[in-house]
Amino acid sequence: MAISLPKGSYLFTSESVTEGHPDKVCDQVSDGILDAIYAKDPQARVAVETLASTGLVIVAGEVTTTCYIDVQDTIRKTIKEIGYSNPAYHFDFDSVAVLVAIHEQSPDIAQGVVKQSEEEQGAGDQGLMFGYATNETPEYMPLPITLAHKLAQRLAECRKKKIIPWLRPDGKSQVTIEYENGKAKRVHTVVIATQHDPEPSNEEINKRITEDVIKPVCEKWLDANTKIHINATGRFVLGGPAADTGVTGRKIIVDTYGGQGSHGGGCFSGKDPSKVDRSASYMARYIAKNLVAAGLADRCEVQLAYCIGVPDPVSVLVSCHGTNKVPEEKLVELVRKHFRLKPAHIIRDLNLRRPIYKKTAAYGHFGRNDPDFTWEATDKAAALKKDAGL
């Protein structure tokens, strides 16, 4: 049936997934290995990919480091922390087989990244990265992805605290927001898919998820016409990597802005910050958020692009979708003046050589209230506002 909306209204949808989703299991394993290495060797270069399926985890990639870590132990601890500790799930930390194929970074790549002067450290690859910010939420994030993340986090909380004792680790959320004249008006649709034990009835699942998950997160946005779909197929007992093979880097829109704003295509997890896929995306978010926090735009998208082995970005773009208070070319000047954009500077200014990455690998890399997420600070906003003459 066609959806009829008032003139000037539209719908926008974003999704999130829990930490037990198979792709997110892989992201956390990859970043868990990065963190374990960075705890001993912050100068290491790491690019690790993970695949998970029934009873099997495969880790492959390139690592150059002076330290030793127990990769198998790191993988099993990560899987256990996520919640796969029961053989009935057909995927658990104790019995899973682990295959590791890790070798050193190619010297052809390394020579472009490692320079005599740290200041001249080149980008680890070519590519384009985007950052986005909007003033529609206190987190400077779009409302659909913000609510979707909070629903996924609430599912995990209800499982871990046994508020809903029959929940299992895998799950997904999706939120559709109705916008009117560009402003969020209401939640149009909520979709929850959550793995569960075999015993509870569909009626119990619907009631508990509605009362204990959806309402605590979305209540101020719900109305009598909001549509709610919970486990729409009727059953979700088999889940996680046993039901759907997971791979690192398949949830890049969940990781970023839920489909609002652009995406350069590169994932973050398993990559140390010499890879601009990760570090430049964090810097682009930092820039966009500070420009919006300064009141220079209501919405802002920043693109940075790099060439492998070259320190300076090949391009810098600021786009505000018509919401900017000063010309966009002036905003680019402000960006180049107030933010250092060479990879070595990004790493230093955002303090990225620390084991902080595993917690970024579930529930989004942006919009998080955590002091380790340095790219979420708005410490440049006042200077930007003053320099812009506002």
CSV table of N, CA and C in Angstrom, one decimal, residues 31-175:
chain,number,residue,atom,x,y,z
A,31,ASP,N,39.5,-5.6,15.6
A,31,ASP,CA,40.0,-4.5,16.4
A,31,ASP,C,40.5,-5.0,17.8
A,32,GLY,N,40.1,-6.1,18.2
A,32,GLY,CA,40.6,-6.7,19.4
A,32,GLY,C,42.1,-7.1,19.2
A,33,ILE,N,42.4,-7.6,18.0
A,33,ILE,CA,43.8,-7.9,17.7
A,33,ILE,C,44.6,-6.6,17.6
A,34,LEU,N,44.1,-5.6,17.0
A,34,LEU,CA,44.7,-4.3,16.9
A,34,LEU,C,45.0,-3.8,18.3
A,35,ASP,N,44.0,-3.8,19.2
A,35,ASP,CA,44.2,-3.3,20.5
A,35,ASP,C,45.3,-4.1,21.3
A,36,ALA,N,45.3,-5.4,21.2
A,36,ALA,CA,46.3,-6.2,21.9
A,36,ALA,C,47.7,-5.9,21.4
A,37,ILE,N,47.9,-5.6,20.1
A,37,ILE,CA,49.2,-5.2,19.6
A,37,ILE,C,49.5,-3.8,20.1
A,38,TYR,N,48.6,-2.9,20.0
A,38,TYR,CA,48.8,-1.5,20.3
A,38,TYR,C,49.1,-1.3,21.8
A,39,ALA,N,48.6,-2.2,22.7
A,39,ALA,CA,48.9,-2.2,24.1
A,39,ALA,C,50.4,-2.4,24.3
A,40,LYS,N,51.1,-3.1,23.4
A,40,LYS,CA,52.5,-3.4,23.6
A,40,LYS,C,53.4,-2.6,22.6
A,41,ASP,N,52.9,-2.3,21.4
A,41,ASP,CA,53.7,-1.6,20.4
A,41,ASP,C,52.8,-0.6,19.6
A,42,PRO,N,52.8,0.6,20.1
A,42,PRO,CA,51.9,1.6,19.5
A,42,PRO,C,52.4,2.1,18.1
A,43,GLN,N,53.6,1.7,17.7
A,43,GLN,CA,54.1,2.0,16.4
A,43,GLN,C,53.8,0.9,15.3
A,44,ALA,N,53.1,-0.1,15.8
A,44,ALA,CA,52.9,-1.3,14.8
A,44,ALA,C,52.0,-0.8,13.7
A,45,ARG,N,52.1,-1.6,12.6
A,45,ARG,CA,51.2,-1.4,11.5
A,45,ARG,C,50.4,-2.7,11.3
A,46,VAL,N,49.1,-2.4,11.3
A,46,VAL,CA,48.1,-3.6,11.4
A,46,VAL,C,47.0,-3.4,10.4
A,47,ALA,N,46.8,-4.5,9.6
A,47,ALA,CA,45.6,-4.6,8.7
A,47,ALA,C,45.1,-6.0,8.8
A,48,VAL,N,44.1,-6.2,9.6
A,48,VAL,CA,43.6,-7.6,9.9
A,48,VAL,C,42.1,-7.7,9.5
A,49,GLU,N,41.9,-8.8,8.7
A,49,GLU,CA,40.5,-9.1,8.3
A,49,GLU,C,40.1,-10.5,9.0
A,50,THR,N,38.8,-10.5,9.3
A,50,THR,CA,38.2,-11.7,10.0
A,50,THR,C,37.0,-12.3,9.2
A,51,LEU,N,36.9,-13.6,9.2
A,51,LEU,CA,35.7,-14.2,8.7
A,51,LEU,C,35.2,-15.2,9.8
A,52,ALA,N,34.0,-15.3,10.0
A,52,ALA,CA,33.4,-16.2,11.0
A,52,ALA,C,32.2,-16.9,10.5
A,53,SER,N,32.2,-18.2,10.7
A,53,SER,CA,31.1,-19.1,10.3
A,53,SER,C,30.8,-20.1,11.4
A,54,THR,N,30.0,-21.1,11.1
A,54,THR,CA,29.7,-22.1,12.1
A,54,THR,C,31.0,-22.8,12.6
A,55,GLY,N,31.3,-22.6,13.9
A,55,GLY,CA,32.4,-23.3,14.5
A,55,GLY,C,33.8,-22.9,13.9
A,56,LEU,N,33.9,-21.7,13.3
A,56,LEU,CA,35.2,-21.4,12.6
A,56,LEU,C,35.4,-19.9,12.6
A,57,VAL,N,36.6,-19.5,12.9
A,57,VAL,CA,37.1,-18.1,12.7
A,57,VAL,C,38.4,-18.1,11.9
A,58,ILE,N,38.4,-17.3,10.9
A,58,ILE,CA,39.7,-17.2,10.1
A,58,ILE,C,40.1,-15.8,10.2
A,59,VAL,N,41.4,-15.6,10.5
A,59,VAL,CA,42.0,-14.2,10.6
A,59,VAL,C,43.1,-14.2,9.6
A,60,ALA,N,43.2,-13.2,8.8
A,60,ALA,CA,44.2,-13.0,7.8
A,60,ALA,C,44.6,-11.5,7.7
A,61,GLY,N,45.8,-11.2,7.3
A,61,GLY,CA,46.2,-9.8,7.1
A,61,GLY,C,47.7,-9.6,7.2
A,62,GLU,N,48.0,-8.3,7.4
A,62,GLU,CA,49.4,-7.9,7.5
A,62,GLU,C,49.7,-7.2,8.8
A,63,VAL,N,50.7,-7.6,9.5
A,63,VAL,CA,51.1,-7.0,10.7
A,63,VAL,C,52.6,-6.8,10.8
A,64,THR,N,53.1,-5.6,11.1
A,64,THR,CA,54.5,-5.4,11.3
A,64,THR,C,54.6,-4.9,12.7
A,65,THR,N,55.3,-5.6,13.6
A,65,THR,CA,55.4,-5.2,15.0
A,65,THR,C,56.6,-5.8,15.6
A,66,THR,N,57.0,-5.2,16.7
A,66,THR,CA,58.1,-5.8,17.5
A,66,THR,C,57.7,-6.7,18.7
A,67,CYS,N,56.4,-6.8,18.8
A,67,CYS,CA,55.8,-7.5,20.0
A,67,CYS,C,55.2,-8.8,19.6
A,68,TYR,N,54.9,-9.6,20.6
A,68,TYR,CA,54.2,-10.9,20.4
A,68,TYR,C,52.8,-10.8,21.1
A,69,ILE,N,51.8,-11.3,20.5
A,69,ILE,CA,50.5,-11.5,21.2
A,69,ILE,C,50.0,-12.9,20.9
A,70,ASP,N,49.2,-13.4,21.8
A,70,ASP,CA,48.5,-14.7,21.5
A,70,ASP,C,47.2,-14.4,20.8
A,71,VAL,N,47.3,-14.5,19.5
A,71,VAL,CA,46.2,-14.2,18.6
A,71,VAL,C,45.0,-15.1,18.9
A,72,GLN,N,45.2,-16.4,19.1
A,72,GLN,CA,44.1,-17.3,19.4
A,72,GLN,C,43.4,-16.9,20.7
A,73,ASP,N,44.2,-16.6,21.7
A,73,ASP,CA,43.6,-16.2,23.0
A,73,ASP,C,42.8,-14.9,22.9
A,74,THR,N,43.3,-13.9,22.1
A,74,THR,CA,42.6,-12.6,21.9
A,74,THR,C,41.3,-12.9,21.2
A,75,ILE,N,41.3,-13.7,20.2
A,75,ILE,CA,40.0,-14.0,19.5
A,75,ILE,C,39.0,-14.6,20.4
A,76,ARG,N,39.4,-15.6,21.2
A,76,ARG,CA,38.5,-16.3,22.1
A,76,ARG,C,37.9,-15.4,23.2
A,77,LYS,N,38.8,-14.6,23.7
A,77,LYS,CA,38.3,-13.7,24.7
A,77,LYS,C,37.3,-12.7,24.2
A,78,THR,N,37.5,-12.2,23.0
A,78,THR,CA,36.6,-11.3,22.3
A,78,THR,C,35.2,-12.0,22.1
A,79,ILE,N,35.3,-13.2,21.6
A,79,ILE,CA,34.0,-13.9,21.3
A,79,ILE,C,33.2,-14.1,22.7
A,80,LYS,N,34.0,-14.5,23.7
A,80,LYS,CA,33.4,-14.7,25.0
A,80,LYS,C,32.7,-13.4,25.6
A,81,GLU,N,33.4,-12.3,25.5
A,81,GLU,CA,32.9,-11.0,25.9
A,81,GLU,C,31.6,-10.6,25.2
A,82,ILE,N,31.6,-10.9,23.9
A,82,ILE,CA,30.4,-10.6,23.1
A,82,ILE,C,29.2,-11.4,23.7
A,83,GLY,N,29.4,-12.6,24.1
A,83,GLY,CA,28.3,-13.4,24.7
A,83,GLY,C,28.1,-14.8,24.1
A,84,TYR,N,29.0,-15.2,23.2
A,84,TYR,CA,29.0,-16.5,22.6
A,84,TYR,C,29.7,-17.5,23.5
A,85,SER,N,29.1,-17.9,24.5
A,85,SER,CA,29.7,-18.8,25.5
A,85,SER,C,28.9,-20.1,25.7
A,86,ASN,N,27.9,-20.3,24.9
A,86,ASN,CA,27.0,-21.5,25.1
A,86,ASN,C,27.1,-22.3,23.8
A,87,PRO,N,27.5,-23.6,24.0
A,87,PRO,CA,27.5,-24.5,22.8
A,87,PRO,C,26.2,-24.6,22.0
A,88,ALA,N,25.1,-24.3,22.7
A,88,ALA,CA,23.8,-24.4,22.1
A,88,ALA,C,23.6,-23.3,21.0
A,89,TYR,N,24.5,-22.3,21.0
A,89,TYR,CA,24.4,-21.3,20.0
A,89,TYR,C,25.1,-21.7,18.7
A,90,HIS,N,25.7,-22.9,18.7
A,90,HIS,CA,26.5,-23.5,17.5
A,90,HIS,C,27.7,-22.6,17.1
A,91,PHE,N,28.1,-21.7,18.0
A,91,PHE,CA,29.3,-20.9,17.8
A,91,PHE,C,29.6,-20.4,19.2
A,92,ASP,N,30.7,-20.9,19.8
A,92,ASP,CA,31.1,-20.4,21.1
A,92,ASP,C,32.6,-20.4,21.2
A,93,PHE,N,33.1,-19.5,22.2
A,93,PHE,CA,34.5,-19.2,22.3
A,93,PHE,C,35.4,-20.4,22.5
A,94,ASP,N,34.9,-21.4,23.2
A,94,ASP,CA,35.7,-22.5,23.7
A,94,ASP,C,35.9,-23.5,22.6
A,95,SER,N,34.9,-23.8,21.8
A,95,SER,CA,35.0,-24.9,20.8
A,95,SER,C,35.3,-24.4,19.4
A,96,VAL,N,35.2,-23.1,19.1
A,96,VAL,CA,35.4,-22.6,17.8
A,96,VAL,C,36.8,-22.9,17.3
A,97,ALA,N,37.0,-23.3,16.0
A,97,ALA,CA,38.3,-23.5,15.4
A,97,ALA,C,38.8,-22.2,14.9
A,98,VAL,N,40.1,-21.9,15.1
A,98,VAL,CA,40.7,-20.6,14.7
A,98,VAL,C,41.8,-20.9,13.8
A,99,LEU,N,41.8,-20.3,12.6
A,99,LEU,CA,42.9,-20.3,11.6
A,99,LEU,C,43.5,-18.9,11.5
A,100,VAL,N,44.8,-18.8,11.5
A,100,VAL,CA,45.5,-17.5,11.4
A,100,VAL,C,46.4,-17.5,10.3
A,101,ALA,N,46.3,-16.5,9.4
A,101,ALA,CA,47.2,-16.3,8.3
A,101,ALA,C,47.6,-14.9,8.2
A,102,ILE,N,48.7,-14.5,9.0
A,102,ILE,CA,49.1,-13.2,9.1
A,102,ILE,C,50.6,-13.1,8.7
A,103,HIS,N,50.9,-12.1,7.9
A,103,HIS,CA,52.3,-11.9,7.4
A,103,HIS,C,52.6,-10.4,7.5
A,104,GLU,N,53.9,-10.0,7.3
A,104,GLU,CA,54.3,-8.6,7.4
A,104,GLU,C,53.7,-7.8,6.2
A,105,GLN,N,53.7,-6.5,6.5
A,105,GLN,CA,53.2,-5.5,5.5
A,105,GLN,C,54.2,-5.5,4.3
A,106,SER,N,53.6,-5.4,3.1
A,106,SER,CA,54.4,-5.3,1.9
A,106,SER,C,55.5,-4.2,2.0
A,107,PRO,N,56.7,-4.4,1.7
A,107,PRO,CA,57.7,-3.4,1.7
A,107,PRO,C,57.4,-2.3,0.7
A,108,ASP,N,56.7,-2.6,-0.4
A,108,ASP,CA,56.3,-1.6,-1.4
A,108,ASP,C,55.4,-0.6,-0.8
A,109,ILE,N,54.5,-1.0,0.1
A,109,ILE,CA,53.6,-0.1,0.8
A,109,ILE,C,54.3,0.6,1.9
A,110,ALA,N,55.1,-0.2,2.7
A,110,ALA,CA,55.8,0.4,3.9
A,110,ALA,C,56.7,1.6,3.5
A,111,GLN,N,57.4,1.5,2.3
A,111,GLN,CA,58.3,2.6,2.0
A,111,GLN,C,57.5,3.9,1.7
A,112,GLY,N,56.3,3.9,1.4
A,112,GLY,CA,55.5,5.1,1.3
A,112,GLY,C,55.0,5.7,2.6
A,113,VAL,N,54.9,4.8,3.6
A,113,VAL,CA,54.4,5.2,4.9
A,113,VAL,C,55.5,5.6,5.9
A,114,VAL,N,56.6,4.9,5.9
A,114,VAL,CA,57.7,5.1,6.8
A,114,VAL,C,58.7,6.1,6.1
A,115,LYS,N,58.8,7.2,6.7
A,115,LYS,CA,59.8,8.2,6.2
A,115,LYS,C,60.8,8.5,7.2
A,116,GLN,N,61.9,9.1,6.8
A,116,GLN,CA,62.9,9.5,7.8
A,116,GLN,C,62.4,10.6,8.7
A,117,SER,N,61.5,11.5,8.3
A,117,SER,CA,60.9,12.4,9.1
A,117,SER,C,59.5,12.0,9.4
A,118,GLU,N,59.1,11.9,10.7
A,118,GLU,CA,57.7,11.5,11.0
A,118,GLU,C,56.7,12.5,10.3
A,119,GLU,N,57.1,13.8,10.3
A,119,GLU,CA,56.2,14.8,9.7
A,119,GLU,C,55.8,14.5,8.3
A,120,GLU,N,56.7,13.8,7.6
A,120,GLU,CA,56.5,13.5,6.2
A,120,GLU,C,55.9,12.1,6.0
A,121,GLN,N,55.4,11.4,7.0
A,121,GLN,CA,54.8,10.1,6.9
A,121,GLN,C,53.7,10.2,5.9
A,122,GLY,N,53.7,9.4,4.9
A,122,GLY,CA,52.7,9.4,3.8
A,122,GLY,C,51.4,8.6,4.2
A,123,ALA,N,50.4,8.9,3.5
A,123,ALA,CA,49.1,8.2,3.7
A,123,ALA,C,49.4,6.7,3.4
A,124,GLY,N,48.7,5.8,4.1
A,124,GLY,CA,48.9,4.4,4.0
A,124,GLY,C,48.2,3.8,2.7
A,125,ASP,N,47.4,4.7,2.1
A,125,ASP,CA,46.7,4.2,0.8
A,125,ASP,C,46.1,5.5,0.2
A,126,GLN,N,45.7,5.3,-1.1
A,126,GLN,CA,44.9,6.4,-1.7
A,126,GLN,C,43.5,6.2,-1.2
A,127,GLY,N,42.6,7.2,-1.4
A,127,GLY,CA,41.2,7.1,-1.0
A,127,GLY,C,40.6,8.4,-0.6
A,128,LEU,N,39.3,8.3,-0.5
A,128,LEU,CA,38.5,9.5,-0.1
A,128,LEU,C,37.7,9.2,1.1
A,129,MET,N,37.7,10.1,2.1
A,129,MET,CA,37.0,9.9,3.3
A,129,MET,C,36.1,11.0,3.6
A,130,PHE,N,35.0,10.7,4.3
A,130,PHE,CA,34.0,11.7,4.6
A,130,PHE,C,33.7,11.7,6.1
A,131,GLY,N,33.4,12.9,6.6
A,131,GLY,CA,32.8,13.2,7.9
A,131,GLY,C,31.6,14.0,7.8
A,132,TYR,N,30.7,13.8,8.7
A,132,TYR,CA,29.3,14.4,8.7
A,132,TYR,C,28.9,14.8,10.1
A,133,ALA,N,28.1,15.9,10.1
A,133,ALA,CA,27.5,16.3,11.4
A,133,ALA,C,26.3,17.1,11.1
A,134,THR,N,25.3,17.0,12.0
A,134,THR,CA,24.1,17.7,11.9
A,134,THR,C,23.7,18.1,13.3
A,135,ASN,N,23.0,19.3,13.4
A,135,ASN,CA,22.5,19.7,14.8
A,135,ASN,C,21.1,19.2,15.2
A,136,GLU,N,20.7,18.1,14.5
A,136,GLU,CA,19.3,17.6,14.8
A,136,GLU,C,19.3,16.8,16.1
A,137,THR,N,20.4,16.4,16.6
A,137,THR,CA,20.5,15.7,17.9
A,137,THR,C,21.6,16.3,18.8
A,138,PRO,N,21.6,16.1,20.1
A,138,PRO,CA,22.7,16.6,20.9
A,138,PRO,C,24.0,15.9,20.6
A,139,GLU,N,24.0,14.7,20.0
A,139,GLU,CA,25.2,14.0,19.6
A,139,GLU,C,25.8,14.6,18.2
A,140,TYR,N,25.1,15.5,17.6
A,140,TYR,CA,25.4,16.0,16.3
A,140,TYR,C,25.4,14.9,15.3
A,141,MET,N,24.5,14.0,15.4
A,141,MET,CA,24.3,12.8,14.5
A,141,MET,C,22.8,12.8,14.0
A,142,PRO,N,22.6,12.2,12.9
A,142,PRO,CA,21.2,12.1,12.4
A,142,PRO,C,20.4,11.3,13.4
A,143,LEU,N,19.1,11.6,13.6
A,143,LEU,CA,18.2,11.0,14.5
A,143,LEU,C,18.0,9.5,14.2
A,144,PRO,N,17.8,9.1,12.9
A,144,PRO,CA,17.5,7.7,12.7
A,144,PRO,C,18.7,6.7,13.1
A,145,ILE,N,19.9,7.1,12.8
A,145,ILE,CA,21.0,6.2,13.3
A,145,ILE,C,21.2,6.3,14.8
A,146,THR,N,21.0,7.4,15.4
A,146,THR,CA,21.1,7.6,16.8
A,146,THR,C,20.1,6.6,17.5
A,147,LEU,N,18.9,6.6,17.1
A,147,LEU,CA,17.9,5.8,17.8
A,147,LEU,C,18.2,4.3,17.5
A,148,ALA,N,18.6,4.0,16.2
A,148,ALA,CA,18.9,2.6,15.9
A,148,ALA,C,20.0,2.1,16.8
A,149,HIS,N,21.1,2.9,17.0
A,149,HIS,CA,22.1,2.4,17.8
A,149,HIS,C,21.7,2.2,19.3
A,150,LYS,N,20.9,3.1,19.8
A,150,LYS,CA,20.4,3.0,21.1
A,150,LYS,C,19.5,1.8,21.3
A,151,LEU,N,18.7,1.5,20.3
A,151,LEU,CA,17.9,0.2,20.4
A,151,LEU,C,18.8,-1.0,20.4
A,152,ALA,N,19.8,-1.0,19.6
A,152,ALA,CA,20.7,-2.2,19.6
A,152,ALA,C,21.5,-2.3,20.9
A,153,GLN,N,21.9,-1.2,21.4
A,153,GLN,CA,22.6,-1.2,22.7
A,153,GLN,C,21.6,-1.7,23.8
A,154,ARG,N,20.4,-1.2,23.8
A,154,ARG,CA,19.4,-1.6,24.8
A,154,ARG,C,19.1,-3.1,24.7
A,155,LEU,N,19.1,-3.7,23.5
A,155,LEU,CA,19.0,-5.2,23.4
A,155,LEU,C,20.1,-5.9,24.1
A,156,ALA,N,21.3,-5.4,23.9
A,156,ALA,CA,22.5,-6.0,24.5
A,156,ALA,C,22.4,-5.9,26.0
A,157,GLU,N,22.0,-4.7,26.5
A,157,GLU,CA,21.9,-4.4,27.9
A,157,GLU,C,20.8,-5.4,28.6
A,158,CYS,N,19.7,-5.5,27.9
A,158,CYS,CA,18.6,-6.4,28.4
A,158,CYS,C,19.1,-7.9,28.5
A,159,ARG,N,20.0,-8.2,27.5
A,159,ARG,CA,20.5,-9.6,27.5
A,159,ARG,C,21.5,-9.8,28.7
A,160,LYS,N,22.5,-8.9,28.8
A,160,LYS,CA,23.6,-9.0,29.7
A,160,LYS,C,23.1,-8.9,31.2
A,161,LYS,N,22.1,-8.0,31.4
A,161,LYS,CA,21.6,-7.8,32.8
A,161,LYS,C,20.4,-8.8,33.1
A,162,LYS,N,20.1,-9.6,32.1
A,162,LYS,CA,19.0,-10.6,32.2
A,162,LYS,C,17.7,-10.0,32.5
A,163,ILE,N,17.5,-8.7,32.0
A,163,ILE,CA,16.2,-8.1,32.1
A,163,ILE,C,15.2,-8.9,31.2
A,164,ILE,N,15.7,-9.4,30.1
A,164,ILE,CA,15.0,-10.3,29.2
A,164,ILE,C,15.9,-11.5,29.2
A,165,PRO,N,15.6,-12.6,30.0
A,165,PRO,CA,16.6,-13.7,30.1
A,165,PRO,C,16.7,-14.6,28.9
A,166,TRP,N,15.8,-14.5,28.0
A,166,TRP,CA,15.9,-15.5,26.8
A,166,TRP,C,16.5,-14.8,25.6
A,167,LEU,N,17.0,-13.7,25.7
A,167,LEU,CA,17.7,-13.0,24.6
A,167,LEU,C,19.1,-13.7,24.3
A,168,ARG,N,19.4,-13.8,23.0
A,168,ARG,CA,20.7,-14.3,22.6
A,168,ARG,C,21.5,-13.1,21.9
A,169,PRO,N,22.8,-13.3,21.6
A,169,PRO,CA,23.6,-12.2,21.2
A,169,PRO,C,23.3,-11.5,19.9
A,170,ASP,N,22.7,-12.2,18.9
A,170,ASP,CA,22.5,-11.6,17.6
A,170,ASP,C,21.3,-10.7,17.6
A,171,GLY,N,21.3,-9.6,16.8
A,171,GLY,CA,20.1,-8.8,16.7
A,171,GLY,C,20.4,-7.6,15.8
A,172,LYS,N,19.3,-7.0,15.3
A,172,LYS,CA,19.3,-5.8,14.5
A,172,LYS,C,18.2,-4.9,14.8
A,173,SER,N,18.4,-3.6,14.5
A,173,SER,CA,17.3,-2.6,14.7
A,173,SER,C,17.3,-1.7,13.5
A,174,GLN,N,16.1,-1.1,13.3
A,174,GLN,CA,15.9,-0.2,12.2
A,174,GLN,C,14.9,0.8,12.6
A,175,VAL,N,15.2,2.1,12.2
A,175,VAL,CA,14.3,3.2,12.6
A,175,VAL,C,14.0,4.0,11.4
